[in-house]
PDB file of C-alpha atoms in Angstrom:
ATOM      1  CA  ASP A   1     -16.239  16.159  -6.461  1.00  0.00           C
ATOM      2  CA  LYS A   2     -19.199  14.601  -8.142  1.00  0.00           C
ATOM      3  CA  THR A   3     -21.090  12.970  -5.566  1.00  0.00           C
ATOM      4  CA  THR A   4     -23.282  13.863  -4.297  1.00  0.00           C
ATOM      5  CA  PRO A   5     -25.205  13.752   0.113  1.00  0.00           C
ATOM      6  CA  ALA A   6     -27.613  12.395  -1.697  1.00  0.00           C
ATOM      7  CA  THR A   7     -25.910   9.462  -3.268  1.00  0.00           C
ATOM      8  CA  VAL A   8     -23.733   9.092   0.077  1.00  0.00           C
ATOM      9  CA  ASN A   9     -26.679   8.234   2.436  1.00  0.00           C
ATOM     10  CA  ASP A  10     -27.672   5.983  -0.602  1.00  0.00           C
ATOM     11  CA  ALA A  11     -24.121   4.231   0.076  1.00  0.00           C
ATOM     12  CA  ILE A  12     -24.384   4.067   3.771  1.00  0.00           C
ATOM     13  CA  ASN A  13     -28.226   2.743   3.499  1.00  0.00           C
ATOM     14  CA  PHE A  14     -26.954   0.354   1.302  1.00  0.00           C
ATOM     15  CA  GLY A  15     -24.123  -0.807   4.227  1.00  0.00           C
ATOM     16  CA  VAL A  16     -20.813   1.045   2.676  1.00  0.00           C
ATOM     17  CA  ASP A  17     -19.219   1.956   5.846  1.00  0.00           C
ATOM     18  CA  VAL A  18     -15.701   3.833   3.845  1.00  0.00           C
ATOM     19  CA  ALA A  19     -15.704   5.973   1.174  1.00  0.00           C
ATOM     20  CA  GLU A  20     -11.984   5.960  -0.482  1.00  0.00           C
ATOM     21  CA  ILE A  21     -12.412  10.178  -1.523  1.00  0.00           C
ATOM     22  CA  ARG A  22     -10.112  10.769  -5.129  1.00  0.00           C
ATOM     23  CA  ILE A  23      -8.410  14.456  -4.751  1.00  0.00           C
ATOM     24  CA  ASP A  24      -6.961  14.347  -7.455  1.00  0.00           C
ATOM     25  CA  GLU A  25      -9.789  13.389  -9.623  1.00  0.00           C
ATOM     26  CA  PHE A  26     -11.401  17.420  -8.010  1.00  0.00           C
ATOM     27  CA  GLN A  27     -11.944  19.631 -10.639  1.00  0.00           C
ATOM     28  CA  SER A  28     -10.655  22.235  -8.387  1.00  0.00           C
ATOM     29  CA  PHE A  29      -7.101  21.002  -5.673  1.00  0.00           C
ATOM     30  CA  GLU A  30      -8.480  24.816  -3.786  1.00  0.00           C
ATOM     31  CA  ASN A  31      -7.795  23.994  -0.282  1.00  0.00           C
ATOM     32  CA  SER A  32     -11.340  25.587   0.723  1.00  0.00           C
ATOM     33  CA  TYR A  33     -12.551  23.850  -2.911  1.00  0.00           C
ATOM     34  CA  VAL A  34     -11.643  20.628  -1.576  1.00  0.00           C
ATOM     35  CA  LEU A  35     -13.051  20.967   2.404  1.00  0.00           C
ATOM     36  CA  SER A  36     -16.632  22.102   1.380  1.00  0.00           C
ATOM     37  CA  GLU A  37     -16.267  18.961  -0.655  1.00  0.00           C
ATOM     38  CA  LEU A  38     -14.517  16.186   2.230  1.00  0.00           C
ATOM     39  CA  LYS A  39     -18.451  17.762   4.304  1.00  0.00           C
ATOM     40  CA  LYS A  40     -19.590  15.475   1.930  1.00  0.00           C
ATOM     41  CA  PHE A  41     -18.983  12.729   3.228  1.00  0.00           C
ATOM     42  CA  LYS A  42     -19.051  14.055   7.213  1.00  0.00           C
ATOM     43  CA  LYS A  43     -21.605  10.630   7.993  1.00  0.00           C
ATOM     44  CA  ILE A  44     -18.598   8.084   6.432  1.00  0.00           C
ATOM     45  CA  GLN A  45     -15.736   6.874   7.395  1.00  0.00           C
ATOM     46  CA  LYS A  46     -13.157   8.784   4.618  1.00  0.00           C
ATOM     47  CA  ILE A  47      -9.917   7.794   3.074  1.00  0.00           C
ATOM     48  CA  ALA A  48      -7.650  10.863   1.349  1.00  0.00           C
ATOM     49  CA  THR A  49      -6.143   9.995  -2.303  1.00  0.00           C
ATOM     50  CA  ILE A  50      -3.927  12.301  -4.474  1.00  0.00           C
ATOM     51  CA  ARG A  51      -2.718   9.865  -6.985  1.00  0.00           C
ATOM     52  CA  SER A  52      -0.446  11.260  -8.893  1.00  0.00           C
ATOM     53  CA  LYS A  53      -0.178  10.637 -12.717  1.00  0.00           C
ATOM     54  CA  THR A  54       3.423   8.609 -12.001  1.00  0.00           C
ATOM     55  CA  GLU A  55       0.815   6.158 -10.195  1.00  0.00           C
ATOM     56  CA  GLY A  56      -2.161   5.902 -12.482  1.00  0.00           C
ATOM     57  CA  GLY A  57      -3.836   9.472 -11.244  1.00  0.00           C
ATOM     58  CA  LYS A  58      -5.269  12.879 -12.476  1.00  0.00           C
ATOM     59  CA  TRP A  59      -2.477  14.776  -9.893  1.00  0.00           C
ATOM     60  CA  ASP A  60       0.125  17.086 -11.961  1.00  0.00           C
ATOM     61  CA  MET A  61       1.649  19.315 -10.075  1.00  0.00           C
ATOM     62  CA  SER A  62       3.430  18.957  -7.890  1.00  0.00           C
ATOM     63  CA  GLU A  63       5.529  16.852  -5.294  1.00  0.00           C
ATOM     64  CA  ASN A  64       5.702  19.597  -2.606  1.00  0.00           C
ATOM     65  CA  ASP A  65       1.984  20.677  -3.583  1.00  0.00           C
ATOM     66  CA  ARG A  66       0.531  17.517  -2.827  1.00  0.00           C
ATOM     67  CA  LEU A  67       2.329  17.298   0.595  1.00  0.00           C
ATOM     68  CA  LYS A  68       0.085  20.118   1.180  1.00  0.00           C
ATOM     69  CA  LEU A  69      -3.115  19.612  -0.070  1.00  0.00           C
ATOM     70  CA  PHE A  70      -2.354  16.232   2.008  1.00  0.00           C
ATOM     71  CA  SER A  71      -1.691  18.225   5.415  1.00  0.00           C
ATOM     72  CA  LYS A  72      -4.773  20.762   4.889  1.00  0.00           C
ATOM     73  CA  VAL A  73      -6.813  16.959   4.184  1.00  0.00           C
ATOM     74  CA  ILE A  74      -5.834  14.593   7.124  1.00  0.00           C
ATOM     75  CA  PRO A  75      -7.778  16.520  10.170  1.00  0.00           C
ATOM     76  CA  HIS A  76     -10.645  16.134   7.760  1.00  0.00           C
ATOM     77  CA  VAL A  77     -10.602  12.315   7.017  1.00  0.00           C
ATOM     78  CA  ASN A  78      -9.309   9.313   9.136  1.00  0.00           C
ATOM     79  CA  GLY A  79      -6.791   8.497   6.918  1.00  0.00           C
ATOM     80  CA  ILE A  80      -5.237   8.328   3.651  1.00  0.00           C
ATOM     81  CA  ASP A  81      -3.867   6.480   1.217  1.00  0.00           C
ATOM     82  CA  ILE A  82      -0.063   6.527  -0.645  1.00  0.00           C
ATOM     83  CA  GLU A  83       1.808   5.374  -2.873  1.00  0.00           C
ATOM     84  CA  LEU A  84       4.509   3.372  -1.501  1.00  0.00           C
ATOM     85  CA  SER A  85       6.532   4.980  -4.565  1.00  0.00           C
ATOM     86  CA  SER A  86       6.583   8.538  -3.482  1.00  0.00           C
ATOM     87  CA  ASN A  87       8.962  10.303  -1.991  1.00  0.00           C
TER      88      ASN A  87
END
């Protein structure tokens, strides 16, 4: 969520065609905040990741909460990244 729209545009101009959005590193996991941050990436294909702490990420909330957040972001991204070890 520290990425600016200008940085996204620069990346696109350099040939980047897909972005991995590490939602687990966002400062807030509120649905409205996450969805507003995804709008910065509207011009590029997006993969949403909510990496758990056990897999090296920063998500320390419940797996149920993670699933709920994934369900909110799925309509706004082109793919999601879920660990094989997830329940």
